[in-house]
Coordinates of C-alpha atoms and ligand atoms in Angstrom, one line a residue:
M1 CA -22.1 -71.8 47.5
R2 CA -22.8 -68.1 47.0
V3 CA -19.1 -66.8 47.9
A4 CA -18.0 -69.7 45.3
A5 CA -20.2 -68.2 42.3
L6 CA -19.0 -64.6 44.0
A7 CA -15.4 -65.9 43.3
T8 CA -16.0 -67.5 40.0
A9 CA -17.6 -64.6 38.7
V10 CA -14.5 -62.2 40.1
A11 CA -12.3 -64.4 38.2
I12 CA -13.3 -64.4 35.2
A13 CA -14.3 -60.7 35.2
A14 CA -10.5 -60.4 36.4
Y15 CA -9.6 -62.5 33.0
L16 CA -11.8 -61.0 30.9
L17 CA -10.4 -57.0 31.7
S18 CA -6.6 -58.2 31.7
G19 CA -7.0 -59.8 27.9
I20 CA -9.1 -56.4 27.1
A21 CA -5.8 -54.5 28.8
S22 CA -3.3 -56.3 27.5
R23 CA -5.0 -56.0 23.9
L24 CA -5.3 -52.5 24.3
I25 CA -1.5 -52.0 25.0
K26 CA -0.3 -54.0 22.3
F27 CA -2.6 -51.8 19.9
L28 CA -1.7 -48.3 21.6
S29 CA 1.3 -48.7 22.7
P30 CA 2.9 -51.4 19.6
T31 CA 6.6 -52.5 19.8
P32 CA 7.8 -51.0 16.6
P33 CA 10.0 -53.7 14.4
A34 CA 12.8 -53.0 12.3
K35 CA 10.8 -52.5 8.8
A36 CA 11.6 -54.7 5.9
A37 CA 13.3 -54.1 2.9
N38 CA 10.3 -54.7 0.9
A39 CA 8.0 -52.6 2.9
L40 CA 4.6 -51.7 1.5
R41 CA 5.1 -47.8 0.9
F42 CA 2.1 -45.7 1.6
G43 CA 0.9 -42.3 1.0
I44 CA -1.8 -40.9 2.6
L45 CA -4.4 -38.4 1.9
G46 CA -5.7 -36.5 4.5
A47 CA -5.2 -35.6 8.2
A48 CA -8.5 -37.2 9.0
K49 CA -9.1 -38.0 12.7
V50 CA -9.2 -41.5 11.7
N51 CA -5.8 -42.5 10.8
K52 CA -4.5 -42.8 14.2
F53 CA -6.3 -45.7 14.3
G54 CA -7.0 -46.7 10.6
I55 CA -3.2 -46.4 9.4
L56 CA -0.8 -45.4 11.8
L57 CA -0.6 -47.4 14.7
P58 CA -1.3 -50.3 12.8
S59 CA 1.6 -49.6 10.2
L60 CA 3.9 -48.7 13.5
A61 CA 3.1 -52.1 14.6
M62 CA 4.1 -53.8 11.2
A63 CA 7.4 -54.4 9.6
D64 CA 5.7 -54.8 6.3
V65 CA 4.2 -51.0 5.6
R66 CA 5.8 -47.8 5.5
I67 CA 4.3 -44.6 5.8
V68 CA 6.5 -42.1 3.6
A69 CA 4.3 -39.4 2.7
I70 CA 0.9 -37.6 3.9
G71 CA -0.9 -34.9 2.0
A72 CA -3.2 -32.7 3.7
R73 CA -5.5 -29.9 1.7
D74 CA -3.8 -27.3 4.4
T75 CA -0.1 -28.4 4.0
R76 CA 0.7 -27.3 7.2
R77 CA -2.1 -29.9 9.2
A78 CA 0.0 -32.4 7.1
K79 CA 3.3 -31.1 8.3
Q80 CA 2.0 -31.5 11.8
V81 CA 1.0 -35.2 11.5
A82 CA 4.3 -36.1 9.6
D83 CA 6.6 -34.5 12.2
Q84 CA 4.2 -36.3 15.2
W85 CA 4.5 -39.9 13.4
G86 CA 8.0 -39.5 11.2
I87 CA 6.1 -39.5 8.4
P88 CA 9.0 -38.1 6.0
K89 CA 7.3 -36.3 3.0
Y90 CA 4.5 -34.1 3.1
G91 CA 2.4 -32.0 0.9
D92 CA -1.0 -32.2 -0.8
Y93 CA -2.4 -34.7 -2.1
Q94 CA -1.3 -34.3 -5.5
S95 CA 2.4 -34.6 -4.3
V96 CA 1.1 -37.6 -2.8
L97 CA -0.1 -39.3 -5.6
A98 CA 2.5 -37.9 -7.8
D99 CA 5.4 -39.4 -5.7
P100 CA 6.7 -42.4 -7.7
D101 CA 7.9 -43.6 -4.0
V102 CA 4.4 -43.8 -2.8
E103 CA 2.5 -47.4 -4.0
A104 CA -0.5 -47.4 -2.1
V105 CA -2.6 -44.9 -0.8
Y106 CA -5.0 -44.7 2.4
I107 CA -8.1 -42.6 2.0
P108 CA -9.3 -41.5 5.1
L109 CA -11.8 -38.2 3.5
L110 CA -15.4 -38.0 3.6
N111 CA -17.5 -40.0 2.1
G112 CA -18.5 -38.2 -0.9
L113 CA -14.9 -37.4 -1.4
H114 CA -13.7 -40.9 -1.5
Y115 CA -14.7 -41.0 -5.5
E116 CA -12.7 -38.4 -6.9
W117 CA -9.5 -39.1 -4.8
A118 CA -9.5 -42.8 -5.4
S119 CA -10.6 -42.5 -9.1
A120 CA -7.1 -39.7 -9.3
A121 CA -4.9 -42.6 -7.3
L122 CA -6.1 -45.5 -9.6
H123 CA -5.2 -42.9 -12.4
A124 CA -2.0 -42.0 -11.1
G125 CA -1.2 -46.2 -10.4
K126 CA -1.3 -46.9 -6.6
H127 CA -3.3 -49.5 -4.9
V128 CA -5.7 -48.0 -3.0
L129 CA -7.1 -48.2 1.0
L130 CA -10.2 -47.0 1.1
E131 CA -11.7 -46.2 4.5
K132 CA -15.5 -47.1 4.3
P133 CA -18.0 -47.0 2.9
M134 CA -16.2 -47.1 -0.1
T135 CA -18.1 -44.3 -2.1
A136 CA -21.3 -42.2 -1.7
N137 CA -23.1 -44.7 -4.0
A138 CA -23.7 -47.9 -6.0
A139 CA -22.5 -45.9 -9.3
E140 CA -19.5 -44.5 -8.1
A141 CA -18.3 -48.0 -6.8
R142 CA -18.9 -49.5 -9.9
A143 CA -17.1 -46.9 -11.8
L144 CA -14.2 -47.1 -9.3
A145 CA -14.5 -51.2 -9.6
D146 CA -14.1 -51.2 -12.9
L147 CA -11.1 -48.6 -12.8
A148 CA -9.3 -50.8 -10.4
S149 CA -9.6 -53.8 -12.8
A150 CA -8.7 -52.1 -15.9
R151 CA -5.6 -51.1 -14.5
G152 CA -4.6 -54.2 -12.6
L153 CA -4.5 -52.4 -8.9
I154 CA -5.9 -53.6 -5.4
L155 CA -8.9 -51.8 -4.5
F156 CA -10.2 -52.3 -1.0
E157 CA -12.8 -51.1 1.5
A158 CA -11.8 -51.0 4.6
Y159 CA -14.3 -52.8 7.0
H160 CA -11.6 -53.5 9.0
W161 CA -14.1 -55.6 11.4
A162 CA -14.4 -58.3 8.8
Y163 CA -10.4 -59.3 9.3
H164 CA -11.2 -60.3 12.5
P165 CA -11.7 -64.0 13.6
L166 CA -14.6 -63.2 14.9
A167 CA -16.3 -62.7 11.4
A168 CA -15.2 -66.1 9.9
R169 CA -16.4 -67.7 13.4
M170 CA -20.0 -65.8 13.3
R171 CA -20.3 -67.3 9.6
E172 CA -19.2 -70.5 10.2
V173 CA -21.7 -71.1 13.0
I174 CA -24.9 -69.6 10.6
R175 CA -22.9 -72.2 7.3
S176 CA -23.2 -75.5 9.5
G177 CA -26.8 -76.0 10.2
E178 CA -26.6 -75.9 14.0
L179 CA -28.9 -73.0 14.1
G180 CA -31.4 -75.1 11.8
D181 CA -33.4 -73.2 9.4
L182 CA -32.5 -69.7 10.0
T183 CA -35.5 -67.2 9.4
Q184 CA -34.7 -64.1 10.7
V185 CA -31.2 -62.1 11.8
E186 CA -30.8 -58.4 13.2
V187 CA -27.6 -57.1 12.7
S188 CA -27.3 -53.3 14.8
A189 CA -24.5 -50.7 13.9
G190 CA -24.1 -47.6 15.9
I191 CA -22.4 -45.7 18.6
P192 CA -23.9 -42.7 20.2
S193 CA -23.5 -39.0 19.3
L194 CA -22.3 -36.4 22.1
S195 CA -25.1 -34.3 20.4
A196 CA -27.4 -37.0 20.5
V197 CA -26.8 -37.8 24.1
L198 CA -27.1 -33.9 25.4
Q199 CA -30.4 -33.6 23.2
A200 CA -31.9 -36.4 24.6
I201 CA -31.2 -35.5 28.0
G202 CA -32.2 -32.3 28.1
L203 CA -29.0 -30.6 27.9
Q204 CA -28.7 -29.7 24.0
S205 CA -31.7 -27.9 22.4
R206 CA -32.4 -29.6 19.0
R207 CA -31.2 -28.0 16.3
R208 CA -29.4 -29.0 12.5
D209 CA -25.8 -30.5 12.6
V210 CA -24.1 -28.1 10.3
S211 CA -21.0 -30.5 10.8
S212 CA -19.6 -32.0 7.4
K213 CA -20.6 -35.2 8.0
M214 CA -23.9 -34.6 8.1
D215 CA -23.6 -32.6 4.5
V216 CA -25.8 -34.6 2.5
S217 CA -23.2 -33.3 -0.6
L218 CA -20.1 -34.7 0.9
G219 CA -22.3 -38.1 1.3
G220 CA -23.4 -37.1 4.6
G221 CA -25.5 -39.0 6.9
K222 CA -25.6 -41.6 9.7
F223 CA -26.5 -44.4 7.4
L224 CA -23.3 -44.1 5.1
G225 CA -21.2 -43.0 8.6
Q226 CA -22.3 -46.0 10.5
G227 CA -25.7 -48.0 9.6
C228 CA -23.5 -49.5 7.0
Y229 CA -21.2 -51.5 8.9
A230 CA -24.7 -53.0 9.4
V231 CA -25.2 -53.9 5.5
S232 CA -21.1 -55.3 5.3
A233 CA -21.9 -57.7 8.0
A234 CA -25.3 -58.8 6.5
R235 CA -24.1 -59.4 3.3
Y236 CA -20.8 -61.1 4.7
L237 CA -23.5 -63.4 6.7
L238 CA -26.1 -64.0 4.4
G239 CA -24.8 -63.5 0.8
E240 CA -26.8 -61.3 -1.6
P241 CA -30.3 -59.5 -1.0
V242 CA -32.9 -60.3 -3.0
R243 CA -35.1 -57.1 -2.2
V244 CA -35.1 -54.6 0.5
L245 CA -38.8 -55.4 2.0
N246 CA -39.4 -51.7 3.5
A247 CA -36.9 -48.9 5.4
T248 CA -37.5 -45.9 7.6
M249 CA -34.9 -43.3 8.1
D250 CA -35.3 -40.0 10.4
E251 CA -33.7 -37.1 9.4
D252 CA -31.7 -34.6 11.2
I253 CA -34.5 -31.8 10.9
P254 CA -37.4 -32.6 8.1
G255 CA -36.4 -32.2 5.2
S256 CA -32.7 -32.0 5.1
Q257 CA -32.1 -35.4 3.5
A258 CA -29.8 -36.2 6.7
D259 CA -30.3 -39.0 8.2
V260 CA -30.0 -40.1 11.9
G261 CA -31.5 -43.1 11.8
T262 CA -32.4 -46.2 9.8
R263 CA -34.8 -49.5 10.4
A264 CA -34.6 -51.6 7.3
S265 CA -36.0 -55.4 6.4
V266 CA -33.6 -57.3 3.7
L267 CA -34.6 -60.5 2.3
F268 CA -32.0 -62.4 0.9
T269 CA -31.4 -65.6 -0.7
G270 CA -32.7 -68.5 1.0
N271 CA -36.1 -66.6 2.6
V272 CA -33.9 -65.0 5.7
V273 CA -34.9 -61.8 6.4
A274 CA -32.4 -59.4 8.3
H275 CA -33.7 -55.8 9.8
L276 CA -31.0 -53.8 10.3
V277 CA -30.8 -50.8 12.6
H278 CA -29.0 -47.8 13.3
A279 CA -30.3 -45.1 15.8
P280 CA -29.1 -42.1 17.2
L281 CA -28.6 -42.8 20.8
G282 CA -26.6 -46.3 19.3
T283 CA -27.7 -49.8 19.0
G284 CA -24.2 -51.1 19.5
F285 CA -22.9 -53.3 16.8
N286 CA -24.4 -56.9 17.4
V287 CA -26.0 -59.9 15.2
V288 CA -28.8 -62.0 16.7
A289 CA -29.5 -65.0 14.3
H290 CA -32.6 -67.0 15.0
G291 CA -33.0 -70.3 13.4
S292 CA -35.6 -73.4 14.1
K293 CA -33.3 -75.4 16.2
A294 CA -30.9 -72.0 18.3
T295 CA -29.8 -68.7 18.2
M296 CA -26.6 -67.1 17.6
S297 CA -26.0 -63.6 19.4
V298 CA -22.9 -62.0 18.9
C299 CA -21.7 -58.6 21.0
N300 CA -19.5 -56.3 19.2
Y301 CA -18.4 -57.4 15.9
W302 CA -17.5 -54.1 15.0
T303 CA -14.1 -54.2 17.1
P304 CA -14.2 -57.7 18.7
F305 CA -10.3 -57.6 19.8
I306 CA -11.5 -55.7 22.6
Y307 CA -13.8 -57.1 23.5
H308 CA -17.0 -59.5 22.0
H309 CA -18.8 -62.5 22.5
L310 CA -20.7 -65.1 20.6
R311 CA -23.6 -67.3 22.5
V312 CA -25.3 -70.0 21.3
T313 CA -28.9 -70.5 23.0
R314 CA -31.0 -73.6 22.2
A315 CA -34.5 -73.1 21.0
D316 CA -35.7 -73.5 24.5
G317 CA -33.9 -70.8 25.7
S318 CA -31.4 -72.8 27.6
L319 CA -27.5 -71.8 27.1
E320 CA -25.3 -74.1 24.6
R321 CA -21.8 -72.0 24.8
V322 CA -20.1 -69.0 24.7
E323 CA -17.0 -68.2 22.7
R324 CA -14.4 -65.7 22.4
V325 CA -12.1 -66.1 19.9
F326 CA -9.0 -63.3 19.9
G327 CA -6.3 -64.9 17.9
E328 CA -3.1 -63.6 18.6
G329 CA -4.6 -60.8 20.2
D330 CA -3.9 -58.5 17.0
S331 CA -6.5 -55.7 16.7
N332 CA -8.9 -56.0 13.5
F333 CA -7.2 -52.4 12.1
V334 CA -3.3 -54.3 12.1
L335 CA -5.3 -57.9 10.7
Q336 CA -6.7 -55.5 8.2
L337 CA -3.4 -54.0 6.8
R338 CA -1.8 -57.2 6.5
A339 CA -4.7 -58.7 4.6
F340 CA -4.1 -55.4 2.5
F341 CA -0.1 -56.1 2.4
N342 CA -0.7 -59.6 1.0
A343 CA -3.2 -58.4 -1.4
V344 CA -0.7 -56.3 -2.8
R345 CA 2.7 -58.2 -2.5
K346 CA 1.4 -62.2 -2.7
G347 CA -1.9 -61.6 -4.6
E348 CA -3.6 -63.3 -2.0
K349 CA -7.6 -63.0 -1.7
F350 CA -9.6 -60.8 0.7
P351 CA -12.9 -60.4 1.4
T352 CA -13.7 -56.6 1.4
T353 CA -12.8 -56.4 -2.7
A354 CA -14.5 -53.3 -4.6
H355 CA -17.0 -56.3 -6.0
D356 CA -18.2 -56.3 -3.2
A357 CA -18.3 -52.5 -2.0
V358 CA -20.5 -52.1 -5.3
G359 CA -22.6 -54.7 -3.9
N360 CA -22.5 -53.0 -0.1
M361 CA -23.4 -49.7 -2.2
E362 CA -26.3 -50.9 -4.0
L363 CA -28.1 -52.1 -0.9
I364 CA -27.1 -48.5 0.6
D365 CA -28.7 -47.2 -2.5
S366 CA -31.9 -48.9 -1.9
I367 CA -32.5 -48.7 1.5
Y368 CA -32.2 -44.5 1.0
E369 CA -34.7 -44.9 -1.7
M370 CA -37.2 -47.6 0.1
A371 CA -37.2 -45.1 3.0
G372 CA -38.1 -41.8 0.5
L373 CA -35.1 -40.0 0.9
R374 CA -32.7 -39.9 -1.8
K375 CA -29.4 -41.7 -2.4
R376 CA -26.1 -39.9 -1.8
P377 CA -25.6 -37.3 -4.6
S378 CA -21.9 -37.4 -6.3
H379 CA -19.8 -34.5 -5.3
A380 CA -17.7 -34.8 -8.4
P381 CA -18.8 -35.9 -11.9
L382 CA -18.4 -39.9 -12.7
Ligands
NDP1 N1 -12.8 -47.5 9.9 C1 -13.1 -47.1 11.0 O1 -13.4 -47.4 12.2 C2 -13.6 -45.4 10.5 C3 -13.9 -45.0 9.7 N2 -14.3 -43.5 9.5 C4 -14.3 -43.2 8.3 O2 -13.1 -42.6 7.8 C5 -13.3 -41.5 7.1 C6 -12.9 -40.0 8.0 O3 -13.9 -40.2 8.9 P1 -13.0 -39.1 10.2 O4 -11.7 -39.3 10.6 O5 -14.0 -39.2 11.1 O6 -13.4 -37.6 9.5 P2 -12.8 -36.1 9.4 O7 -13.8 -35.2 9.6 O8 -11.1 -36.4 10.4 O9 -12.5 -36.0 8.3 C7 -11.8 -36.6 7.2 C8 -10.9 -35.3 5.8 O10 -11.4 -35.0 5.7 C9 -11.4 -33.5 4.7 N3 -12.6 -32.8 4.8 C10 -13.3 -32.7 6.2 N4 -13.7 -31.6 6.1 C11 -13.8 -31.6 4.7 C12 -14.8 -30.1 3.7 N5 -16.0 -29.7 4.2 N6 -14.5 -30.5 2.5 C13 -13.8 -30.7 2.2 N7 -13.0 -32.1 3.1 C14 -12.9 -31.8 3.9 C15 -10.2 -33.2 5.5 O11 -9.1 -33.6 4.9 P3 -7.9 -32.5 5.4 O12 -7.0 -33.4 6.0 O13 -6.8 -32.6 3.6 O14 -8.3 -30.8 5.4 C16 -10.6 -34.3 6.6 O15 -8.7 -34.5 7.0 C17 -14.7 -41.6 6.6 O16 -14.9 -42.3 5.0 C18 -15.4 -42.8 7.8 O17 -16.5 -43.0 7.4 C19 -14.5 -42.6 10.5 C20 -14.2 -43.5 12.1 C21 -13.7 -44.6 12.3
LIG2 O1 -16.6 -45.9 10.9 C1 -17.4 -45.4 12.0 O2 -16.7 -45.4 13.2 C2 -17.0 -44.8 14.3 C3 -17.5 -43.8 14.4 O3 -17.7 -42.7 15.5 C4 -17.7 -43.1 12.8 O4 -18.6 -41.7 12.8 C5 -17.4 -43.7 11.7 O5 -17.4 -43.3 10.5

């Protein structure tokens, strides 16, 4: 009996690991198809670390997208990236925006710079795939949404997780009524930073993080960096928030306004309370939805193409089922880029619209304020 159980466990583990490996290989080492004649021509503003996952690898995997230009503050950095990835043109941000061959731009700049450069891109007539969170605050998001709408351009907040089939499946389970009356939902977002781990084990002394990601004037702080995923997931699953009930934030150093940990409880329509958590040592990206009849627990809604599970347990604690939805095994990043292409070329609807981003940013502003910190200031005048 024990041998049979062990053999089953080994077989399941081997099956899961081979799936993880094949999906990672598909993402990290795609077989590039020939580019289509009407491929969407992208420029990139910034030689950012996230480029590789957010646009460069996904575009390699797609016939419908071509990267034609990259700009950076230091054009030597732009040239390095262009040479490495076979991008034909490089320069500064302005040269990318002035290039008539560029139809859309990907903006992976620091959060506080999103408004300024997305606004410049929309004024230049480009569609915009804007890294999350859309802006540093809701006023900026509203201004961008109005501008995109006035110019008839696509403005897309890059919450890639919403493009994986797991996202729709989580929402379907909640809306199906299977869980009964929904009461409380926990949504976490966070991976640990190296310095948080080193501090926790006593290998690094506590000192202020002076990196640009923690510079409040540039949209810095961990809630905008990572905690914002919990905001987007809660709104995707539960709809519109009614109000923030309570929120606490830890500051990196007291008085710095640079947050490193957040807990917030938010009342949503239907009397559902969502508890949003981001913690310095990492909370993972999980959802637990408690209903009167059953509970849904989801592990890793953030990068579900690598691994995830969705588990439903009955009110008595017994297991109902475990689901995994990998579709064709495409990464969220590829699925997101395909949705962007379909929005621009075919007018298809997509969930992470500018309107949706305004809702995310309003909730983020309210959580900062409820926690007694200032909402993130604008870097450029509105
Ligand atoms: N979707 C996802 O899974 C992820 C999304 N992100 C998002 O992507 C964006 C970029 O993150 P990441 O790649 O980690 O960031 P980086 O630290 O690589 O910085 C991004 C860019 O911002 C510009 N920049 C950096 N520091 C400064 C500064 N002090 N003043 C002015 N400009 C500066 C640089 O542009 P230049 O090259 O022109 O000098 C840099 O390339 C963020 O919005 C983040 O939230 C990040 C990680 C994962
Ligand atoms: O979006 C993100 O995901 C990965 C994190 O490391 C990064 O800080 C964040 O911006």
